[in-house]
Amino acid sequence: MARGIAQELEHDDRVVFLGEDVASAGGVFKSTVGLLDRFGPRRVRDTPISEQAILGAAMGAAMTGLRPIAEIMFSDFLAVCWDIVANEIAKTRYMTGGQVSLPLVIRTANGGGLRFGAQHSQAVENWAMAVPGLKVVAPATPRDVVGLFAAAVRDPDPVIFFEAKGLYPGKGEVPDGEIVDELGTARVLRNGRDCTIVALAAMVPRALEAAETLAGLGIDATVVDVRSLVPLDTRTILESVAATGRLFTVEENPRLVGWGAEVVSIVAEEAWSELSGPAVRITTPHVPLPSADALEDHARPSAARIVETVRKTLG
Amino acid sequence: MARGIAQELEHDDRVVFLGEDVASAGGVFKSTVGLLDRFGPRRVRDTPISEQAILGAAMGAAMTGLRPIAEIMFSDFLAVCWDIVANEIAKTRYMTGGQVSLPLVIRTANGGGLRFGAQHSQAVENWAMAVPGLKVVAPATPRDVVGLFAAAVRDPDPVIFFEAKGLYPGKGEVPDGEIVDELGTARVLRNGRDCTIVALAAMVPRALEAAETLAGLGIDATVVDVRSLVPLDTRTILESVAATGRLFTVEENPRLVGWGAEVVSIVAEEAWSELSGPAVRITTPHVPLPSADALEDHARPSAARIVETVRKTLG
Amino acid sequence: MPTPTDLGLPETPAFASRVDDELALRLYRSMLRMRRLEKRAYDLFLQNLVKGTSHLALGQEAIAAAFGEAMRADDWTFATYRGHAHTLARSVPMEPVMAELLGRSTGLLSGKGGSMHLTSVEHHMMGSYAIVGAHLTVANGAAWSAQLRGTDQVAVCFFGDGTTNIGAFHEALNLAATWRLPVVFVCENNFWMEYTPIDTVTAVPRPAADRSAAYGLEPVFVDGNDVLAMYDAASAALARARSGDGPTLVEAATYRHGGHSRADPGKYRAEDEIRAWLARDPIDTYRGHLVATGVDEARLKEIDDDVARELDEATEAAKAAPPPDVDLVERDVWADGGASWRN
Amino acid sequence: MPTPTDLGLPETPAFASRVDDELALRLYRSMLRMRRLEKRAYDLFLQNLVKGTSHLALGQEAIAAAFGEAMRADDWTFATYRGHAHTLARSVPMEPVMAELLGRSTGLLSGKGGSMHLTSVEHHMMGSYAIVGAHLTVANGAAWSAQLRGTDQVAVCFFGDGTTNIGAFHEALNLAATWRLPVVFVCENNFWMEYTPIDTVTAVPRPAADRSAAYGLEPVFVDGNDVLAMYDAASAALARARSGDGPTLVEAATYRHGGHSRADPGKYRAEDEIRAWLARDPIDTYRGHLVATGVDEARLKEIDDDVARELDEATEAAKAAPPPDVDLVERDVWADGGASWRN
Ligand SMILES: Cc1ncc(C[n+]2csc(CCOP(=O)(O)OP(=O)(O)O)c2C)c(N)n1
Ligand SMILES: Cc1ncc(C[n+]2csc(CCOP(=O)(O)OP(=O)(O)O)c2C)c(N)n1
Ligand SMILES: [Mg+2]
Ligand SMILES: [Mg+2]
């Protein structure tokens, strides 16, 4: 992640970065170590515990010529500054008739897996998806973290960038050189005949693992990594469903009104006749996340649960 | 509305009511006039503009023996106290292993129709629906306002009570005497053979009006008033879809991840084989609400748009 | 509810400061534009031509006018839903303002924003914000941008007494002070938070001034109906910000003549409270002061007529304009001009 | 970063107040229970038996212990994620606490909450809240309930220096003062907001005490490592609340010996800063004071042994307990015990 931020601070001197403990300390997840030394205290700035002030500062700076990156340490904390996100940043361009541009990124650690309990573990990308005026990105691989982050920072609209904290320890290839990806593009990670499994962020590796297992059971699954909820690459999803006839979504967020419901609904309206059976969402149940490892692991969708659900549904 | 609150203040002396301008002034929508005189300043209390402090006070009071009703003047302002709603009130019972009970109600004026512009007009019941631990109610008639409000206040769990401000000027019969309804029950307002139209709050009268027009065009629609998003009366919806084979939802909220997506997804999984064609959502487009009357009226689903959509879809 | 004299204010504004004649008249004209436009807007409400809500600053004009004149053209204004006066203060013409109130296509925001969201980036009027408190944090951001880019610009942020009790106020003040941002926070204390007297919901008598120490700042309490005192206070705060000494929190004591918003006749206020404040009307008293200090009444009359003409023309033009095209509903969600969230 | 003497604190706690012998020893025992349990918890982290995160109050025990003894059994505690000490202070047994840290079915929250959310309603320990600031507003609610029901109970709310910069702090203090709520706010100023020195992000030197005037309150600044001074401050604040005179905001200067949380070795702090504060360790210095004032070392030794035994038994029992049943995942979302959101 530090690499992705550094790339953008390097690329454009209007880019600035602010948040709690991000500068001197290099971030609580150590994802911003070295940035202060390299870019100095004017461009990499520690803040008080004042999430509203952080995002307000980002917004005001974006209105007046900078391209801020603001960190909200855990995505749960978006709740304390939700007004700035949902009522100010999201709506200002629209309600001013297009006068105000807000090129800014809010990066935040999202989701469970680290046994942090209910107030530090939610997957809340659906909160952001529900708000018109926000773009919403949630990468699943280190390469996408860099490439989609660059795309987010260079985008002229506000982007909420959800980093799956369950994936932080993960490793993956990141090629040398500048990487800039494109928002609004899903990626087909595996092509199969029998069904389409659409997953996001921390659920992507689980969907892939499940697909491998399913292959052994004679079920050949396509796996789509959504990558970006807004803009949403409906074309890729609809094409895949047209090919396989069956849809599964794998969501980390609690059950109700997650992004999976949006995907299912789009398919149910626009590709109904291509479906050859029920569309099924696999989600965390509609509960806050528990802390103990046995409980947390049971709550979040696992590869095993995906396998089981797909097998039963198709079987 | 004043009647509903008075009924509950009367019924249980643990009930208290707090919010901005609710006491001396009787509420900005005049919906709480007379309560202060009748129940006194201890039970009906004006607050500063401190939504977090308001809901925190309600939560702390609910933990310790009271049954508070807190008013958040406009539902958009839930964003400034979203942490107390989504991280504190919603999660506390769960994360304390059931030790803490929070019998409280948050009432709030929701949705558009009064030309108030983007920061005072949103329909955000889907925000609340996305958070496990909250119950979510949105009545469409004066009678339901009283009856469901009573049910909400008497419920042992936290309830967000969305009052459609577009319906405030509306009139309707409210029978004499105590009215107590039941959460989690939808109501079939009209029985038709050809399709099921599921609507909520301010969209209910529009769905009914559309159904009348459709009847004239030879399309006989069932209209279901959802009334309560959590708990959700899936049984009534599924039964109706089983009977008609076609589903339409009418939502005031912006397009993405609304309650309609949840309803469609449940049907697409559990009643797929009962569906005889695409399930279609009718929503406000994914935009903040504009202010000018011509624009606001165009943005929100109208009876005409419902008619048009149903007609075109059923072909 | 304290009377003006309880607060240490004179019975009528003192007008003890001196400014040159041109500026003196500009201040007069500026206040008059605000007053007249808002009175006209009120008439149009009564004719049901202005829809939605609207919050008038009648009685509070001196604050907006003084800052408008003291600010540099490239300084930024951040206002609340009670933002008509602050918009005019930045030399925004009356017509697009009036057209916006009427929901016309020629409105400042093409009818998308309405009364509560007046914005004109061209005039460095960076928006009117309708959620209490939020824009204080946004003003910080503009100030931070000026600081980083070394442009010497100042962000000026106006808000009410009630706003001092919301969390964002506190966060914004602390950040501004800690980062020494070039921002001026102006609390227009009109003693009412909607329909609630501010002293019943606030732990200190002066909602802003009595809190400046919590941010390491000096208390600044000004007669907000004295346009000359306000001009001095504005100039001092702007100079301080521009010199790198950081923010100022100004509390300007004032009063709104009407109700909180369109829907409110303001009946909850005591007769003599209203009377005492009407006697302190910022425009009438200032006009009296100008005449008393030798300004030719003919010059004032000229301004009166000028403003009346501007207003009539603006009103007619606005009324004649068509409503916005419904296509606008799906415009300008994104920088590409559209509303599409999918491919 | 100010040194203790910069802050007007003595080099070692003064222990100038007097309490009776029984209480003196109870305070000692209480601090020791906290210290030992947290050190054990730390060992268990290192063995990877405690998962998730955890925030120790090592070095800050005097505050929790003093309040624990000064509070009435039916007064309420509201704590943060750094809440082990405050939980023990309310006489919660060690075993369910330890079991919760280990994620066992016998945990205080059956493993659902973890280290950051310790709660025992039975002991009036009303929760540990992990979002900075929120619980100040919740404590107000309990105080309001006591006020309305006339029960004479007081809500006591603990939080850190960094918390004074978030909006909820401001809203909570203003409401408490305006409503004269029986609530005591205790800012444990350990001079660090996670890895950031508090003075670099705060506009005033004493984050809480220098802000009390903004809420019409007197500043209260106490040596948080002097358990007797803390006991006095706690008693005074509780008495004030109980007598209907409203809230107190106490700032207790202290220091955490370790890092912010499990993941943090705390290496960003200067050696002599740490040294100065270790010399002010609340337990060692207090033990020294007790012995110097004539308490028999044997009695202290007895307490030491007692606590050691309690801890060993609690640890063994917790380790032996099974993990929670996965059925718990769908329990206790609602008052009916379940998680069902539909029929
Ligand atoms: C967060 C939030 N809470 C409540 C409101 C509703 N509201 C609008 S204006 C207002 C009163 C504001 O009082 P004050 O700050 O004194 O400003 P004034 O209207 O007097 O100019 C309130 C409560 C709001 N817009 N935003
Ligand atoms: C709203 C919010 N922002 C950020 C955090 C992350 N966080 C947890 S503890 C902490 C530092 C708190 O500092 P302080 O209040 O001094 O308490 P201490 O940890 O020193 O006891 C931060 C920033 C949080 N939990 N909640
Ligand atoms: Mg006011
Ligand atoms: Mg601290």
Tab-separated table of C-alpha atoms in Angstrom, chain A residues 3-284:
chain	number	residue	atom	x	y	z
A	3	ARG	CA	4.019	1.838	-2.661
A	4	GLY	CA	0.691	2.827	-4.145
A	5	ILE	CA	0.525	6.023	-2.118
A	6	ALA	CA	4.152	6.855	-2.867
A	7	GLN	CA	3.564	6.374	-6.566
A	8	GLU	CA	0.781	8.949	-6.510
A	9	LEU	CA	2.590	11.441	-4.271
A	10	GLU	CA	5.450	11.138	-6.754
A	11	HIS	CA	3.261	11.402	-9.813
A	12	ASP	CA	1.389	14.601	-8.933
A	13	ASP	CA	2.477	17.213	-6.461
A	14	ARG	CA	-1.105	18.219	-5.784
A	15	VAL	CA	-1.511	14.903	-4.004
A	16	VAL	CA	-1.379	15.124	-0.208
A	17	PHE	CA	-2.023	12.474	2.409
A	18	LEU	CA	-3.517	12.892	5.866
A	19	GLY	CA	-4.834	10.739	8.672
A	20	GLU	CA	-4.294	9.498	12.191
A	21	ASP	CA	-0.807	8.109	12.861
A	22	VAL	CA	-0.029	7.969	9.159
A	23	ALA	CA	3.062	10.151	9.158
A	24	SER	CA	5.525	9.675	12.045
A	25	ALA	CA	4.244	6.229	12.864
A	26	GLY	CA	3.733	4.953	9.336
A	27	GLY	CA	0.202	3.807	9.973
A	28	VAL	CA	-1.282	1.337	12.405
A	29	PHE	CA	-1.047	-1.363	9.782
A	30	LYS	CA	2.441	-0.120	8.894
A	31	SER	CA	1.132	0.523	5.416
A	32	THR	CA	2.497	4.061	5.162
A	33	VAL	CA	5.986	3.626	6.588
A	34	GLY	CA	8.575	5.861	4.952
A	35	LEU	CA	6.193	8.295	3.295
A	36	LEU	CA	6.854	11.089	5.772
A	37	ASP	CA	10.603	10.870	5.282
A	38	ARG	CA	10.272	10.812	1.566
A	39	PHE	CA	7.619	13.468	1.014
A	40	GLY	CA	7.886	15.621	4.122
A	41	PRO	CA	5.438	16.822	6.750
A	42	ARG	CA	3.613	19.199	4.431
A	43	ARG	CA	2.357	16.453	2.174
A	44	VAL	CA	2.075	13.613	4.681
A	45	ARG	CA	0.312	14.806	7.772
A	46	ASP	CA	-0.738	13.404	11.136
A	47	THR	CA	-4.092	14.509	12.452
A	48	PRO	CA	-5.961	14.486	15.739
A	49	ILE	CA	-8.735	11.937	16.276
A	50	SER	CA	-11.180	14.064	14.353
A	51	GLU	CA	-12.511	12.091	11.440
A	52	GLN	CA	-14.974	14.787	10.456
A	53	ALA	CA	-12.182	17.339	10.418
A	54	ILE	CA	-10.006	14.976	8.392
A	55	LEU	CA	-12.557	14.436	5.656
A	56	GLY	CA	-13.720	18.036	5.745
A	57	ALA	CA	-10.125	19.105	5.220
A	58	ALA	CA	-9.809	16.686	2.333
A	59	MET	CA	-12.997	18.000	0.798
A	60	GLY	CA	-12.075	21.663	1.156
A	61	ALA	CA	-8.623	20.999	-0.213
A	62	ALA	CA	-10.030	19.083	-3.167
A	63	MET	CA	-12.336	21.996	-3.972
A	64	THR	CA	-9.393	24.332	-4.129
A	65	GLY	CA	-6.788	22.590	-6.165
A	66	LEU	CA	-5.318	19.707	-4.214
A	67	ARG	CA	-5.920	15.982	-4.641
A	68	PRO	CA	-6.061	14.677	-1.100
A	69	ILE	CA	-5.873	11.118	0.103
A	70	ALA	CA	-7.456	10.800	3.531
A	71	GLU	CA	-7.136	7.752	5.695
A	72	ILE	CA	-9.934	6.562	7.936
A	73	MET	CA	-8.145	3.936	9.931
A	74	PHE	CA	-10.947	1.382	10.130
A	75	SER	CA	-13.984	1.518	7.877
A	76	ASP	CA	-16.238	1.256	10.947
A	77	PHE	CA	-15.064	4.778	11.769
A	78	LEU	CA	-16.693	6.051	8.605
A	79	ALA	CA	-19.746	6.207	10.839
A	80	VAL	CA	-18.299	9.092	12.852
A	81	CYS	CA	-17.757	11.131	9.688
A	82	TRP	CA	-20.581	9.755	7.591
A	83	ASP	CA	-22.107	13.188	7.212
A	84	ILE	CA	-19.018	14.483	5.466
A	85	VAL	CA	-18.975	11.442	3.214
A	86	ALA	CA	-22.635	11.031	2.408
A	87	ASN	CA	-24.073	14.529	2.704
A	88	GLU	CA	-21.141	16.748	1.771
A	89	ILE	CA	-18.603	14.986	-0.430
A	90	ALA	CA	-21.160	12.914	-2.307
A	91	LYS	CA	-23.711	15.629	-2.971
A	92	THR	CA	-21.782	18.810	-3.509
A	93	ARG	CA	-21.080	18.492	-7.194
A	94	TYR	CA	-24.686	17.674	-7.906
A	95	MET	CA	-26.327	20.307	-5.791
A	96	THR	CA	-24.052	23.045	-7.052
A	97	GLY	CA	-25.001	22.206	-10.608
A	98	GLY	CA	-21.564	20.814	-11.374
A	99	GLN	CA	-19.566	23.788	-10.100
A	100	VAL	CA	-17.498	21.915	-7.557
A	101	SER	CA	-15.094	19.072	-8.299
A	102	LEU	CA	-13.882	16.794	-5.559
A	103	PRO	CA	-10.956	14.678	-6.684
A	104	LEU	CA	-10.181	12.886	-3.448
A	105	VAL	CA	-9.724	9.394	-2.106
A	106	ILE	CA	-10.694	8.002	1.262
A	107	ARG	CA	-8.750	4.863	2.022
A	108	THR	CA	-9.872	2.627	4.827
A	109	ALA	CA	-9.228	-0.831	6.272
A	110	ASN	CA	-12.379	-2.875	5.863
A	111	GLY	CA	-13.814	-6.188	6.945
A	112	GLY	CA	-13.003	-8.940	9.361
A	113	GLY	CA	-10.569	-11.744	9.924
A	114	LEU	CA	-8.373	-10.234	12.609
A	115	ARG	CA	-10.601	-10.999	15.617
A	116	PHE	CA	-11.082	-7.336	16.371
A	117	GLY	CA	-14.739	-7.662	17.303
A	118	ALA	CA	-17.859	-5.885	16.192
A	119	GLN	CA	-16.600	-2.299	16.116
A	120	HIS	CA	-13.457	-2.882	14.068
A	121	SER	CA	-14.428	-5.584	11.613
A	122	GLN	CA	-17.369	-4.609	9.498
A	123	ALA	CA	-17.449	-4.746	5.755
A	124	VAL	CA	-19.327	-1.586	4.887
A	125	GLU	CA	-18.765	-1.111	1.187
A	126	ASN	CA	-22.539	-1.322	0.774
A	127	TRP	CA	-22.914	1.827	2.877
A	128	ALA	CA	-20.869	3.703	0.321
A	129	MET	CA	-22.525	2.031	-2.633
A	130	ALA	CA	-25.897	3.317	-1.439
A	131	VAL	CA	-24.792	6.927	-1.737
A	132	PRO	CA	-24.980	8.572	-5.179
A	133	GLY	CA	-21.885	10.611	-5.908
A	134	LEU	CA	-19.339	8.203	-4.464
A	135	LYS	CA	-17.199	5.760	-6.360
A	136	VAL	CA	-16.441	2.571	-4.487
A	137	VAL	CA	-13.467	0.326	-5.003
A	138	ALA	CA	-12.374	-2.809	-3.153
A	139	PRO	CA	-9.317	-4.616	-4.525
A	140	ALA	CA	-8.439	-8.219	-3.811
A	141	THR	CA	-4.791	-8.476	-4.822
A	142	PRO	CA	-1.642	-6.457	-4.089
A	143	ARG	CA	-1.384	-5.572	-7.749
A	144	ASP	CA	-4.918	-4.228	-7.804
A	145	VAL	CA	-4.249	-2.338	-4.603
A	146	VAL	CA	-1.591	-0.357	-6.441
A	147	GLY	CA	-3.281	-0.100	-9.809
A	148	LEU	CA	-6.785	0.680	-8.650
A	149	PHE	CA	-5.468	3.067	-6.033
A	150	ALA	CA	-3.673	5.020	-8.734
A	151	ALA	CA	-6.848	5.064	-10.797
A	152	ALA	CA	-8.760	6.291	-7.761
A	153	VAL	CA	-6.340	9.101	-7.014
A	154	ARG	CA	-6.327	10.211	-10.659
A	155	ASP	CA	-10.083	10.034	-10.933
A	156	PRO	CA	-11.869	13.391	-10.888
A	157	ASP	CA	-14.562	12.112	-8.505
A	158	PRO	CA	-14.465	11.108	-4.844
A	159	VAL	CA	-13.545	7.465	-4.357
A	160	ILE	CA	-13.830	5.344	-1.237
A	161	PHE	CA	-11.070	2.783	-1.355
A	162	PHE	CA	-11.757	-0.231	0.832
A	163	GLU	CA	-8.710	-2.285	1.738
A	164	ALA	CA	-9.548	-5.735	3.030
A	165	LYS	CA	-7.675	-5.932	6.293
A	166	GLY	CA	-8.004	-9.706	6.271
A	167	LEU	CA	-5.770	-9.608	3.183
A	168	TYR	CA	-3.083	-7.288	4.612
A	169	PRO	CA	-0.801	-10.139	5.572
A	170	GLY	CA	-1.253	-11.614	2.093
A	171	LYS	CA	1.470	-11.553	-0.525
A	172	GLY	CA	1.244	-11.294	-4.262
A	173	GLU	CA	3.212	-10.227	-7.300
A	174	VAL	CA	3.386	-6.523	-8.012
A	175	PRO	CA	5.297	-5.808	-11.218
A	176	ASP	CA	7.876	-3.016	-11.253
A	177	GLY	CA	7.128	0.372	-12.695
A	178	GLU	CA	4.083	2.574	-12.598
A	179	ILE	CA	0.801	0.689	-12.417
A	180	VAL	CA	-2.448	2.426	-13.234
A	181	ASP	CA	-5.573	0.371	-13.598
A	182	GLU	CA	-9.089	1.365	-14.577
A	183	LEU	CA	-12.103	1.847	-12.302
A	184	GLY	CA	-15.314	0.112	-13.239
A	185	THR	CA	-13.768	-3.005	-14.634
A	186	ALA	CA	-14.405	-6.423	-13.169
A	187	ARG	CA	-12.002	-9.248	-13.833
A	188	VAL	CA	-12.833	-12.797	-14.800
A	189	LEU	CA	-10.357	-14.863	-12.834
A	190	ARG	CA	-11.523	-18.268	-13.905
A	191	ASN	CA	-13.750	-19.365	-16.711
A	192	GLY	CA	-16.223	-22.150	-16.126
A	193	ARG	CA	-19.326	-23.448	-17.786
A	194	ASP	CA	-21.640	-24.240	-14.908
A	195	CYS	CA	-22.089	-21.121	-12.858
A	196	THR	CA	-20.839	-17.632	-12.187
A	197	ILE	CA	-19.482	-16.787	-8.753
A	198	VAL	CA	-19.123	-13.066	-8.226
A	199	ALA	CA	-16.922	-12.025	-5.324
A	200	LEU	CA	-15.224	-8.965	-3.894
A	201	ALA	CA	-12.105	-8.190	-1.893
A	202	ALA	CA	-11.392	-10.734	0.853
A	203	MET	CA	-13.976	-13.085	-0.617
A	204	VAL	CA	-12.173	-13.384	-3.941
A	205	PRO	CA	-9.485	-15.840	-2.824
A	206	ARG	CA	-12.175	-17.856	-1.088
A	207	ALA	CA	-14.288	-17.961	-4.223
A	208	LEU	CA	-11.276	-19.116	-6.195
A	209	GLU	CA	-10.457	-21.780	-3.660
A	210	ALA	CA	-14.071	-22.899	-3.720
A	211	ALA	CA	-13.998	-23.056	-7.508
A	212	GLU	CA	-10.994	-25.355	-7.378
A	213	THR	CA	-12.786	-27.649	-4.972
A	214	LEU	CA	-15.951	-27.532	-7.054
A	215	ALA	CA	-13.958	-28.473	-10.125
A	216	GLY	CA	-12.988	-31.633	-8.292
A	217	LEU	CA	-16.689	-32.284	-7.725
A	218	GLY	CA	-17.433	-31.806	-11.397
A	219	ILE	CA	-18.757	-28.264	-11.172
A	220	ASP	CA	-16.963	-25.833	-13.409
A	221	ALA	CA	-17.337	-22.284	-12.073
A	222	THR	CA	-16.513	-18.886	-13.466
A	223	VAL	CA	-15.132	-16.529	-10.833
A	224	VAL	CA	-15.536	-12.793	-11.287
A	225	ASP	CA	-13.718	-10.291	-9.103
A	226	VAL	CA	-15.968	-7.225	-9.091
A	227	ARG	CA	-13.148	-4.880	-7.971
A	228	SER	CA	-15.244	-1.753	-8.282
A	229	LEU	CA	-18.821	-1.428	-7.070
A	230	VAL	CA	-19.277	2.057	-8.476
A	231	PRO	CA	-18.836	2.217	-11.385
A	232	LEU	CA	-20.058	-1.342	-11.698
A	233	ASP	CA	-19.001	-3.490	-14.600
A	234	THR	CA	-22.423	-4.955	-15.235
A	235	ARG	CA	-21.418	-5.969	-18.739
A	236	THR	CA	-18.881	-8.520	-17.565
A	237	ILE	CA	-21.284	-9.926	-15.009
A	238	LEU	CA	-24.220	-10.130	-17.400
A	239	GLU	CA	-22.076	-11.751	-20.067
A	240	SER	CA	-20.872	-14.353	-17.671
A	241	VAL	CA	-24.361	-15.122	-16.405
A	242	ALA	CA	-25.556	-15.369	-19.986
A	243	ALA	CA	-22.885	-17.990	-20.541
A	244	THR	CA	-23.373	-20.041	-17.385
A	245	GLY	CA	-27.041	-19.458	-16.556
A	246	ARG	CA	-26.395	-19.458	-12.829
A	247	LEU	CA	-25.362	-16.733	-10.408
A	248	PHE	CA	-23.830	-16.804	-6.953
A	249	THR	CA	-22.518	-13.799	-5.076
A	250	VAL	CA	-20.115	-13.950	-2.162
A	251	GLU	CA	-20.278	-11.019	0.214
A	252	GLU	CA	-18.517	-10.323	3.460
A	253	ASN	CA	-21.043	-7.705	4.574
A	254	PRO	CA	-24.037	-8.646	6.677
A	255	ARG	CA	-26.916	-10.185	4.777
A	256	LEU	CA	-29.293	-7.330	4.048
A	257	VAL	CA	-28.975	-4.900	1.126
A	258	GLY	CA	-25.397	-5.793	0.289
A	259	TRP	CA	-23.853	-5.300	-3.139
A	260	GLY	CA	-24.804	-8.874	-3.923
A	261	ALA	CA	-28.466	-7.879	-3.752
A	262	GLU	CA	-27.772	-5.207	-6.336
A	263	VAL	CA	-26.043	-7.661	-8.640
A	264	VAL	CA	-28.770	-10.246	-8.242
A	265	SER	CA	-31.429	-7.608	-8.889
A	266	ILE	CA	-29.744	-6.378	-12.043
A	267	VAL	CA	-29.531	-9.929	-13.304
A	268	ALA	CA	-33.118	-10.680	-12.252
A	269	GLU	CA	-34.303	-7.759	-14.330
A	270	GLU	CA	-31.972	-7.750	-17.296
A	271	ALA	CA	-30.955	-11.370	-17.718
A	272	TRP	CA	-33.916	-13.159	-16.256
A	273	SER	CA	-34.386	-15.286	-19.280
A	274	GLU	CA	-30.746	-16.339	-19.226
A	275	LEU	CA	-31.021	-17.692	-15.706
A	276	SER	CA	-31.677	-21.376	-15.473
A	277	GLY	CA	-32.251	-21.430	-11.705
A	278	PRO	CA	-32.321	-19.340	-8.553
A	279	ALA	CA	-29.661	-16.699	-7.968
A	280	VAL	CA	-28.091	-17.233	-4.584
A	281	ARG	CA	-26.250	-14.873	-2.277
A	282	ILE	CA	-23.664	-16.180	0.138
A	283	THR	CA	-23.090	-13.649	2.914
A	284	THR	CA	-22.208	-13.166	6.514
